[in-house]
């Protein structure tokens, strides 16, 4: 099984997803990204492409371990092209202010020709120190620095194949003195850039890695430069490749024409060396997607079938999981993150765990089971026969508020591993008392009806102090049979 070591632990990866914007170009929806089910998730570092729209560290934390489960969260960054919608772009660089305008004298030396397929972007001389300074620098003000600061596990480096453009495709009129003279030199400069970029990030996060997109032939084009080959393999956590099986001139749903030569290179240069290959083809239709997934998996790669080249939506994983885990009218299992979350069930008999943080949890309709977890949680069962679970260690910061406990329908569940002086099963009447303290040595659970506070007393009327575990409404007709020890 493929695993990645990250700053927050080891993550198993069988699936991946890729989204760079919201539907129709809208900003990305944080709540949806938090609930994404993909083991490795590639997104832009910003909800709308701007610096002001960058995801916060808390938002990235939720994406890494939230409603959708544990994920490696990777930020997209283009290292081979500059785009006019990014904040580093200066309108004075072209006559129109956009990438398609004619370059002015204000344009930096590293800015190259327009990409005809993506006219909002221009090729860059990625080896130029000033361009690299835009990506990362000692002041830690570059785009990569912002990615690392936000807590992303890795960077997804797009336009790695820019090395091939400068080494083999650039027109004579677009060449400058000092540009690479061939593919090998261009590949060497790209590898040096990627290695320097990653090493810079690892000064802050030693577990940081990169996933280059495209550039499948870069190790081959290095020729006999074994030192750079090894340096490249040491910093990448995988390689991603587009349009490997369904290829053609259309944006989506091109004919099936597997690039067998590149597939063989990917196996030889990466898979055989323990580097995973992530494949994204832009296709839709169940038959086409099923065939794609089978072919990719058979070749030892990890597939993601994106329905649109604009990458404005996630779809389910190749192994059948939905794109998101979201509350439904059915019986759901929902989870929070390590931070303060707001989780609401709908209909159905839901199981909801807040995990860490001061969470607000609502079961909605149905017979729900609510676990607040660590933190001062607010729990609302809603209609139905609900269960409120207490299974965390005693602490002043672990006292939950149960808003709507119904003595006619609901129950409080106590974990025997925590409440060790209580035998498993229904709470005995002799172990329950209403008052402010234990009346005899057998009293274990105390309900103060004036305040609604519930206490656990491990030694009854002994010397040990009772510990508050929850607060319910005051003046409830609470009884021993409202508790169950498990």
Short mmCIF file of C-alpha atoms in Angstrom, two decimals:
data_model
loop_
_atom_site.label_atom_id
_atom_site.label_comp_id
_atom_site.label_asym_id
_atom_site.label_seq_id
_atom_site.Cartn_x
_atom_site.Cartn_y
_atom_site.Cartn_z
CA UNK A 1 0.00 0.00 0.00
CA UNK A 2 1.21 3.49 -0.89
CA UNK A 3 1.92 5.64 2.17
CA UNK A 4 3.08 9.22 2.61
CA UNK A 5 4.83 10.53 5.70
CA UNK A 6 3.50 14.00 6.46
CA UNK A 7 4.01 16.48 9.26
CA UNK A 8 0.82 15.17 10.91
CA UNK A 9 1.44 11.46 10.46
CA UNK A 10 1.44 8.67 7.90
CA UNK A 11 -1.39 8.61 5.35
CA UNK A 12 -2.39 5.65 3.20
CA UNK A 13 -3.18 6.64 -0.38
CA UNK A 14 -5.17 4.56 -2.87
CA UNK A 15 -7.13 7.35 -4.58
CA UNK A 16 -6.71 10.97 -5.56
CA UNK A 17 -8.72 13.96 -6.76
CA UNK A 18 -7.92 17.21 -8.54
CA UNK A 19 -9.89 20.50 -8.44
CA UNK A 20 -8.64 24.04 -9.05
CA UNK A 21 -11.82 26.13 -8.97
CA UNK A 22 -15.51 25.99 -8.13
CA UNK A 23 -18.24 25.21 -10.63
CA UNK A 24 -18.22 27.61 -13.54
CA UNK A 25 -15.19 29.46 -12.18
CA UNK A 26 -16.73 30.28 -8.80
CA UNK A 27 -14.49 30.23 -5.71
CA UNK A 28 -13.76 26.81 -4.27
CA UNK A 29 -16.12 25.72 -1.49
CA UNK A 30 -14.20 24.97 1.70
CA UNK A 31 -17.00 22.89 3.22
CA UNK A 32 -17.02 20.61 0.19
CA UNK A 33 -13.25 20.24 0.17
CA UNK A 34 -13.29 19.32 3.86
CA UNK A 35 -15.75 16.53 3.10
CA UNK A 36 -13.88 15.18 0.04
CA UNK A 37 -13.16 11.45 0.28
CA UNK A 38 -9.98 11.30 -1.82
CA UNK A 39 -6.84 10.03 -0.08
CA UNK A 40 -4.73 12.65 -1.87
CA UNK A 41 -6.36 15.93 -2.84
CA UNK A 42 -4.84 18.49 -5.21
CA UNK A 43 -6.33 21.99 -5.02
CA UNK A 44 -5.24 25.56 -5.62
CA UNK A 45 -3.77 27.30 -2.60
CA UNK A 46 -6.48 29.96 -2.95
CA UNK A 47 -10.24 29.68 -3.24
CA UNK A 48 -10.23 32.25 -6.08
CA UNK A 49 -6.61 32.44 -7.30
CA UNK A 50 -5.75 35.59 -5.33
CA UNK A 51 -3.49 36.04 -2.33
CA UNK A 52 -6.38 37.42 -0.28
CA UNK A 53 -8.37 34.28 -1.04
CA UNK A 54 -5.72 31.85 0.18
CA UNK A 55 -6.94 29.03 2.40
CA UNK A 56 -6.09 29.52 6.05
CA UNK A 57 -4.08 27.06 8.11
CA UNK A 58 -7.26 26.03 9.95
CA UNK A 59 -9.05 25.35 6.66
CA UNK A 60 -6.16 23.23 5.42
CA UNK A 61 -6.12 21.35 8.73
CA UNK A 62 -9.79 20.47 8.27
CA UNK A 63 -9.17 19.31 4.71
CA UNK A 64 -6.33 17.07 5.89
CA UNK A 65 -8.40 15.34 8.57
CA UNK A 66 -12.05 16.32 8.51
CA UNK A 67 -15.44 15.06 7.39
CA UNK A 68 -14.03 13.22 4.38
CA UNK A 69 -11.35 11.39 6.37
CA UNK A 70 -7.56 11.57 6.46
CA UNK A 71 -5.99 13.01 3.30
CA UNK A 72 -2.72 14.27 1.91
CA UNK A 73 -3.58 17.83 0.82
CA UNK A 74 -1.44 19.19 -2.01
CA UNK A 75 -1.36 22.73 -3.39
CA UNK A 76 -1.19 23.43 -7.10
CA UNK A 77 1.47 25.89 -8.25
CA UNK A 78 2.63 26.61 -11.78
CA UNK A 79 6.41 26.78 -11.99
CA UNK A 80 6.73 26.89 -15.77
CA UNK A 81 4.25 29.65 -16.64
CA UNK A 82 3.07 32.97 -15.22
CA UNK A 83 -0.66 33.77 -15.27
CA UNK A 84 -2.23 37.21 -15.43
CA UNK A 85 -4.82 36.40 -12.73
CA UNK A 86 -2.15 35.84 -10.08
CA UNK A 87 -1.19 38.65 -7.72
CA UNK A 88 2.45 38.65 -8.80
CA UNK A 89 1.35 39.77 -12.29
CA UNK A 90 2.05 43.44 -13.13
CA UNK A 91 -0.26 45.01 -15.72
CA UNK A 92 2.62 47.20 -16.92
CA UNK A 93 4.33 44.11 -18.32
CA UNK A 94 2.14 44.13 -21.46
CA UNK A 95 0.39 46.75 -23.56
CA UNK A 96 -3.06 45.48 -22.52
CA UNK A 97 -2.28 44.44 -18.99
CA UNK A 98 -3.13 40.86 -19.86
CA UNK A 99 -0.86 37.99 -20.87
CA UNK A 100 -1.96 38.27 -24.51
CA UNK A 101 -0.72 41.85 -24.82
CA UNK A 102 2.62 42.77 -26.37
CA UNK A 103 5.51 42.81 -23.93
CA UNK A 104 6.64 46.26 -22.80
CA UNK A 105 10.01 47.46 -21.56
CA UNK A 106 8.67 46.90 -18.04
CA UNK A 107 8.37 43.16 -18.58
CA UNK A 108 10.90 41.06 -16.65
CA UNK A 109 13.52 39.16 -18.60
CA UNK A 110 12.08 35.85 -17.44
CA UNK A 111 8.70 36.41 -19.11
CA UNK A 112 8.41 34.40 -22.32
CA UNK A 113 5.83 33.85 -25.07
CA UNK A 114 2.08 33.31 -24.64
CA UNK A 115 0.78 29.78 -24.25
CA UNK A 116 -1.72 29.51 -27.14
CA UNK A 117 -3.68 26.80 -25.32
CA UNK A 118 -4.01 28.90 -22.14
CA UNK A 119 -3.77 32.54 -23.34
CA UNK A 120 -3.97 33.90 -19.80
CA UNK A 121 -0.47 32.53 -19.25
CA UNK A 122 3.05 33.04 -20.60
CA UNK A 123 6.02 30.71 -20.50
CA UNK A 124 8.73 31.69 -18.02
CA UNK A 125 12.48 31.26 -17.95
CA UNK A 126 12.21 29.16 -14.83
CA UNK A 127 15.99 29.19 -14.25
CA UNK A 128 15.98 32.97 -13.82
CA UNK A 129 16.68 33.94 -10.18
CA UNK A 130 14.02 36.66 -10.25
CA UNK A 131 11.30 34.18 -11.29
CA UNK A 132 12.47 31.71 -8.68
CA UNK A 133 12.38 34.51 -6.12
CA UNK A 134 8.68 34.89 -6.93
CA UNK A 135 8.21 31.25 -5.97
CA UNK A 136 10.43 31.14 -2.86
CA UNK A 137 12.94 33.36 -1.09
CA UNK A 138 14.77 33.86 2.19
CA UNK A 139 12.12 36.36 3.32
CA UNK A 140 9.56 33.59 2.83
CA UNK A 141 7.24 35.82 0.82
CA UNK A 142 7.00 33.65 -2.31
CA UNK A 143 4.03 31.62 -3.51
CA UNK A 144 5.61 28.39 -2.30
CA UNK A 145 6.30 29.98 1.07
CA UNK A 146 2.60 30.77 1.43
CA UNK A 147 1.76 27.15 0.62
CA UNK A 148 4.13 25.84 3.28
CA UNK A 149 2.89 28.35 5.85
CA UNK A 150 -0.72 27.27 5.30
CA UNK A 151 0.21 23.71 6.20
CA UNK A 152 -0.14 21.95 2.85
CA UNK A 153 1.61 18.58 2.79
CA UNK A 154 3.09 19.03 -0.67
CA UNK A 155 3.15 21.15 -3.82
CA UNK A 156 1.83 20.05 -7.20
CA UNK A 157 4.26 21.58 -9.70
CA UNK A 158 2.59 22.26 -13.02
CA UNK A 159 4.31 22.90 -16.36
CA UNK A 160 7.38 20.84 -15.53
CA UNK A 161 7.45 20.04 -19.25
CA UNK A 162 8.37 23.69 -19.85
CA UNK A 163 11.89 22.31 -19.99
CA UNK A 164 10.99 20.58 -23.27
CA UNK A 165 9.56 23.82 -24.68
CA UNK A 166 12.78 25.72 -24.00
CA UNK A 167 15.02 22.86 -25.03
CA UNK A 168 13.29 21.82 -28.25
CA UNK A 169 10.25 23.90 -29.24
CA UNK A 170 10.88 27.60 -28.63
CA UNK A 171 11.04 29.66 -31.81
CA UNK A 172 14.24 31.44 -32.79
CA UNK A 173 12.54 34.81 -32.36
CA UNK A 174 11.65 34.01 -28.73
CA UNK A 175 15.12 32.86 -27.76
CA UNK A 176 17.41 35.01 -25.62
CA UNK A 177 21.10 34.77 -24.94
CA UNK A 178 21.64 32.32 -22.11
CA UNK A 179 18.60 30.16 -22.86
CA UNK A 180 19.17 26.37 -22.79
CA UNK A 181 20.90 25.08 -25.90
CA UNK A 182 19.24 21.64 -25.83
CA UNK A 183 16.81 19.39 -23.96
CA UNK A 184 19.42 18.03 -21.57
CA UNK A 185 20.49 21.47 -20.40
CA UNK A 186 16.86 22.56 -20.06
CA UNK A 187 16.09 19.41 -18.04
CA UNK A 188 19.09 20.03 -15.80
CA UNK A 189 17.92 23.56 -15.06
CA UNK A 190 14.41 22.34 -14.25
CA UNK A 191 15.72 19.66 -11.90
CA UNK A 192 17.95 22.20 -10.14
CA UNK A 193 14.92 24.47 -9.71
CA UNK A 194 12.68 21.71 -8.33
CA UNK A 195 15.36 20.49 -5.93
CA UNK A 196 16.11 24.00 -4.63
CA UNK A 197 12.41 24.73 -4.23
CA UNK A 198 11.78 21.56 -2.25
CA UNK A 199 14.85 21.94 -0.06
CA UNK A 200 13.72 25.46 0.77
CA UNK A 201 10.29 24.18 1.82
CA UNK A 202 11.86 21.45 3.93
CA UNK A 203 13.63 24.07 6.03
CA UNK A 204 10.17 24.70 7.50
CA UNK A 205 8.51 21.30 7.03
CA UNK A 206 11.03 18.44 6.77
CA UNK A 207 8.31 16.11 5.43
CA UNK A 208 7.33 18.39 2.55
CA UNK A 209 7.52 16.93 -0.95
CA UNK A 210 6.50 17.83 -4.48
CA UNK A 211 4.54 16.14 -7.25
CA UNK A 212 5.58 17.39 -10.71
CA UNK A 213 2.85 17.38 -13.35
CA UNK A 214 3.93 16.12 -16.79
CA UNK A 215 7.59 16.01 -17.73
CA UNK A 216 7.50 12.20 -17.81
CA UNK A 217 10.68 12.14 -19.92
CA UNK A 218 12.77 14.44 -17.76
CA UNK A 219 14.98 11.72 -16.27
CA UNK A 220 15.50 10.22 -19.70
CA UNK A 221 16.45 13.64 -21.07
CA UNK A 222 19.07 14.07 -18.35
CA UNK A 223 21.10 11.42 -20.13
CA UNK A 224 24.01 10.25 -18.01
CA UNK A 225 23.56 12.91 -15.32
CA UNK A 226 23.01 10.38 -12.53
CA UNK A 227 23.50 12.90 -9.73
CA UNK A 228 20.59 15.05 -10.87
CA UNK A 229 18.43 11.99 -11.49
CA UNK A 230 18.87 10.90 -7.88
CA UNK A 231 18.39 14.44 -6.56
CA UNK A 232 15.07 14.66 -8.42
CA UNK A 233 13.87 11.30 -7.12
CA UNK A 234 14.80 12.34 -3.58
CA UNK A 235 12.44 15.34 -3.53
CA UNK A 236 9.40 14.12 -5.45
CA UNK A 237 6.66 12.10 -3.79
CA UNK A 238 5.13 11.13 -7.11
CA UNK A 239 4.62 12.31 -10.66
CA UNK A 240 1.32 13.29 -12.28
CA UNK A 241 0.58 12.99 -15.99
CA UNK A 242 -2.31 14.33 -18.07
CA UNK A 243 -3.90 12.85 -21.21
CA UNK A 244 -2.04 9.57 -21.08
CA UNK A 245 -4.75 7.27 -22.45
CA UNK A 246 -7.45 9.39 -24.12
CA UNK A 247 -5.57 11.75 -26.42
CA UNK A 248 -6.48 14.21 -29.14
CA UNK A 249 -7.32 17.83 -29.90
CA UNK A 250 -10.54 18.07 -27.89
CA UNK A 251 -10.66 19.37 -24.34
CA UNK A 252 -12.51 16.26 -23.15
CA UNK A 253 -13.44 12.76 -24.31
CA UNK A 254 -10.73 12.28 -26.88
CA UNK A 255 -10.28 8.89 -28.58
CA UNK A 256 -8.63 6.07 -26.69
CA UNK A 257 -4.99 6.14 -27.83
CA UNK A 258 -2.75 5.07 -24.94
CA UNK A 259 0.70 6.66 -25.14
CA UNK A 260 2.51 3.35 -24.81
CA UNK A 261 5.96 4.89 -25.11
CA UNK A 262 5.38 7.32 -22.24
CA UNK A 263 3.67 4.61 -20.18
CA UNK A 264 6.80 2.49 -20.51
CA UNK A 265 9.03 5.42 -19.49
CA UNK A 266 6.86 6.12 -16.44
CA UNK A 267 7.16 2.51 -15.34
CA UNK A 268 10.92 2.38 -15.89
CA UNK A 269 11.92 5.78 -14.50
CA UNK A 270 9.40 6.15 -11.67
CA UNK A 271 7.28 3.14 -10.68
CA UNK A 272 10.26 0.79 -10.71
CA UNK A 273 12.04 3.22 -8.38
CA UNK A 274 9.14 3.38 -5.91
CA UNK A 275 7.66 6.66 -7.18
CA UNK A 276 3.86 6.54 -7.71
CA UNK A 277 2.30 7.85 -10.91
CA UNK A 278 -0.97 9.81 -10.72
CA UNK A 279 -2.87 9.94 -14.01
CA UNK A 280 -5.61 12.42 -14.91
CA UNK A 281 -7.49 12.13 -18.19
CA UNK A 282 -10.38 14.44 -19.03
CA UNK A 283 -13.26 12.07 -19.72
CA UNK A 284 -16.84 11.34 -18.71
CA UNK A 285 -19.38 8.58 -19.26
CA UNK A 286 -19.46 5.48 -17.09
CA UNK A 287 -18.18 3.05 -19.75
CA UNK A 288 -15.26 5.30 -20.68
CA UNK A 289 -14.36 6.04 -17.06
CA UNK A 290 -14.55 2.36 -16.07
CA UNK A 291 -12.25 1.40 -18.95
CA UNK A 292 -9.83 4.18 -18.01
CA UNK A 293 -9.68 3.14 -14.36
CA UNK A 294 -9.00 -0.49 -15.27
CA UNK A 295 -6.22 0.40 -17.72
CA UNK A 296 -4.51 2.81 -15.34
CA UNK A 297 -4.62 0.41 -12.41
CA UNK A 298 -3.38 -2.45 -14.59
CA UNK A 299 -0.34 -0.33 -15.49
CA UNK A 300 0.38 0.25 -11.80
CA UNK A 301 -0.75 3.90 -11.75
CA UNK A 302 -3.44 5.76 -9.76
CA UNK A 303 -6.35 7.15 -11.83
CA UNK A 304 -8.57 10.20 -11.62
CA UNK A 305 -11.11 10.83 -14.37
CA UNK A 306 -11.85 14.57 -14.45
CA UNK A 307 -15.03 15.38 -16.40
CA UNK A 308 -13.89 18.90 -17.36
CA UNK A 309 -10.44 20.28 -18.22
CA UNK A 310 -11.38 23.38 -16.24
CA UNK A 311 -11.09 21.20 -13.12
CA UNK A 312 -14.09 22.84 -11.50
CA UNK A 313 -15.52 19.79 -9.74
CA UNK A 314 -14.57 16.59 -7.97
CA UNK A 315 -16.06 13.23 -8.84
CA UNK A 316 -16.04 10.00 -6.87
CA UNK A 317 -12.97 7.84 -6.46
CA UNK A 318 -12.01 4.99 -8.74
CA UNK A 319 -12.90 2.46 -6.04
CA UNK A 320 -16.49 3.63 -5.71
CA UNK A 321 -16.56 6.22 -2.93
CA UNK A 322 -18.65 9.33 -3.55
CA UNK A 323 -16.83 12.61 -4.06
CA UNK A 324 -17.98 13.90 -0.68
CA UNK A 325 -19.31 12.68 2.65
CA UNK A 326 -22.28 14.94 3.39
CA UNK A 327 -25.31 14.68 5.68
CA UNK A 328 -28.30 13.00 4.05
CA UNK A 329 -31.77 11.87 5.06
CA UNK A 330 -30.35 8.37 5.50
CA UNK A 331 -28.23 6.88 8.30
CA UNK A 332 -24.89 8.70 8.05
CA UNK A 333 -21.53 8.41 9.78
CA UNK A 334 -20.06 11.90 10.12
CA UNK A 335 -16.87 13.14 11.75
CA UNK A 336 -15.25 16.41 12.66
CA UNK A 337 -11.64 17.55 12.62
CA UNK A 338 -9.11 18.48 15.28
CA UNK A 339 -10.62 21.97 15.41
CA UNK A 340 -13.98 23.41 16.40
CA UNK A 341 -16.55 22.09 13.93
CA UNK A 342 -20.25 22.52 13.35
CA UNK A 343 -21.80 19.23 12.25
CA UNK A 344 -25.48 18.70 11.58
CA UNK A 345 -27.24 15.47 10.73
CA UNK A 346 -30.51 15.37 8.84
CA UNK A 347 -32.90 12.42 8.86
CA UNK A 348 -31.82 8.88 9.59
CA UNK A 349 -30.06 7.26 12.51
CA UNK A 350 -26.76 9.12 12.37
CA UNK A 351 -23.46 8.49 14.13
CA UNK A 352 -21.61 11.78 14.60
CA UNK A 353 -18.19 12.23 16.19
CA UNK A 354 -16.80 15.67 16.88
CA UNK A 355 -13.36 14.28 17.69
CA UNK A 356 -11.23 17.20 18.93
CA UNK A 357 -12.18 20.85 19.32
CA UNK A 358 -15.14 22.63 20.88
CA UNK A 359 -17.75 21.30 18.49
CA UNK A 360 -21.42 22.03 17.91
CA UNK A 361 -23.20 18.84 16.92
CA UNK A 362 -26.84 18.31 16.02
CA UNK A 363 -28.36 14.95 15.21
CA UNK A 364 -31.53 16.18 13.56
CA UNK A 365 -34.33 13.67 13.08
CA UNK A 366 -33.72 9.99 13.80
CA UNK A 367 -32.21 7.91 16.57
CA UNK A 368 -28.74 9.41 16.63
CA UNK A 369 -25.53 8.61 18.49
CA UNK A 370 -23.46 11.72 19.27
CA UNK A 371 -19.81 11.60 20.39
CA UNK A 372 -18.52 15.00 21.39
CA UNK A 373 -14.96 13.76 21.77
CA UNK A 374 -12.34 16.01 23.31
CA UNK A 375 -13.29 19.62 23.94
CA UNK A 376 -16.26 21.52 25.32
CA UNK A 377 -18.94 20.39 22.92
CA UNK A 378 -22.56 21.43 22.50
CA UNK A 379 -24.74 18.44 21.64
CA UNK A 380 -28.32 18.55 20.39
CA UNK A 381 -29.98 15.24 19.69
CA UNK A 382 -33.11 16.52 17.98
CA UNK A 383 -36.14 14.30 17.61
CA UNK A 384 -35.85 10.56 18.16
CA UNK A 385 -34.21 8.28 20.70
CA UNK A 386 -30.71 9.74 20.88
CA UNK A 387 -27.59 8.56 22.66
CA UNK A 388 -24.88 10.86 24.00
CA UNK A 389 -21.51 9.14 24.37
CA UNK A 390 -18.87 10.10 26.95
CA UNK A 391 -15.61 8.32 26.20
CA UNK A 392 -12.82 10.87 26.68
CA UNK A 393 -10.48 11.39 29.61
CA UNK A 394 -11.62 13.67 32.39
CA UNK A 395 -10.54 17.29 32.00
CA UNK A 396 -11.93 20.73 32.64
CA UNK A 397 -11.88 21.25 28.89
CA UNK A 398 -13.93 18.11 28.19
CA UNK A 399 -17.28 19.06 29.72
CA UNK A 400 -20.07 18.79 27.16
CA UNK A 401 -23.39 20.62 27.11
CA UNK A 402 -26.36 18.44 26.18
CA UNK A 403 -29.02 20.90 25.09
CA UNK A 404 -32.20 18.87 24.68
CA UNK A 405 -31.90 15.68 26.70
CA UNK A 406 -35.23 13.87 26.90
CA UNK A 407 -35.66 11.55 29.89
CA UNK A 408 -38.45 9.82 27.99
CA UNK A 409 -36.32 8.89 24.97
CA UNK A 410 -32.61 9.69 25.25
CA UNK A 411 -29.73 7.99 27.05
CA UNK A 412 -26.26 8.87 28.31
CA UNK A 413 -23.59 6.28 27.44
CA UNK A 414 -20.49 6.05 29.65
CA UNK A 415 -17.33 4.24 28.57
CA UNK A 416 -16.22 1.70 31.19
CA UNK A 417 -12.57 2.36 30.28
CA UNK A 418 -13.08 5.90 31.59
CA UNK A 419 -15.73 5.29 34.25
CA UNK A 420 -13.87 2.27 35.60
CA UNK A 421 -15.73 2.08 38.94
CA UNK A 422 -19.00 1.44 37.15
CA UNK A 423 -19.79 -2.10 35.95
CA UNK A 424 -20.83 -2.59 32.35
CA UNK A 425 -24.59 -2.48 31.83
CA UNK A 426 -27.42 -0.34 33.12
CA UNK A 427 -26.51 2.04 35.92
CA UNK A 428 -27.73 0.70 39.25
CA UNK A 429 -30.19 2.89 41.13
CA UNK A 430 -27.93 2.70 44.18
CA UNK A 431 -25.11 4.35 42.20
CA UNK A 432 -27.18 7.41 41.22
CA UNK A 433 -28.06 10.39 43.37
CA UNK A 434 -29.69 13.77 42.83
CA UNK A 435 -27.93 16.46 44.81
CA UNK A 436 -24.66 18.30 45.04
CA UNK A 437 -22.47 15.47 46.29
CA UNK A 438 -22.35 11.75 46.97
CA UNK A 439 -24.39 10.67 49.99
CA UNK A 440 -22.67 7.32 50.57
CA UNK A 441 -19.77 5.23 49.31
CA UNK A 442 -21.88 3.61 46.60
CA UNK A 443 -22.86 6.83 44.82
CA UNK A 444 -21.05 7.27 41.52
CA UNK A 445 -23.18 9.53 39.29
CA UNK A 446 -24.47 12.79 40.74
CA UNK A 447 -27.02 15.05 39.06
CA UNK A 448 -27.32 18.58 40.48
CA UNK A 449 -30.86 19.40 39.44
CA UNK A 450 -30.42 23.10 40.24
CA UNK A 451 -27.63 23.59 37.67
CA UNK A 452 -28.05 20.58 35.38
CA UNK A 453 -24.45 19.51 36.06
CA UNK A 454 -23.54 15.81 36.11
CA UNK A 455 -20.59 14.53 38.13
CA UNK A 456 -18.72 11.25 38.42
CA UNK A 457 -17.41 10.30 41.86
CA UNK A 458 -15.00 7.37 41.75
CA UNK A 459 -15.04 6.75 45.52
CA UNK A 460 -18.50 7.89 46.54
CA UNK A 461 -18.43 9.77 49.81
CA UNK A 462 -14.67 9.28 50.10
CA UNK A 463 -11.92 11.85 49.97
CA UNK A 464 -11.71 12.16 46.18
CA UNK A 465 -13.48 15.08 44.55
CA UNK A 466 -16.30 14.46 42.10
CA UNK A 467 -15.52 15.32 38.47
CA UNK A 468 -17.98 17.17 36.26
CA UNK A 469 -18.56 15.39 32.95
CA UNK A 470 -21.53 17.20 31.42
CA UNK A 471 -24.30 19.71 31.83
CA UNK A 472 -27.93 19.04 30.97
CA UNK A 473 -31.01 21.16 31.53
CA UNK A 474 -31.86 21.81 35.17
CA UNK A 475 -34.76 20.20 37.02
CA UNK A 476 -34.98 17.13 34.79
CA UNK A 477 -36.56 13.98 36.22
CA UNK A 478 -33.31 12.15 35.61
CA UNK A 479 -32.93 8.58 36.87
CA UNK A 480 -30.38 5.77 36.86
CA UNK A 481 -31.98 4.11 33.84
CA UNK A 482 -31.05 7.17 31.73
CA UNK A 483 -27.43 5.90 31.88
CA UNK A 484 -25.76 2.90 30.27
CA UNK A 485 -22.16 1.80 30.83
CA UNK A 486 -20.51 0.10 27.85
#
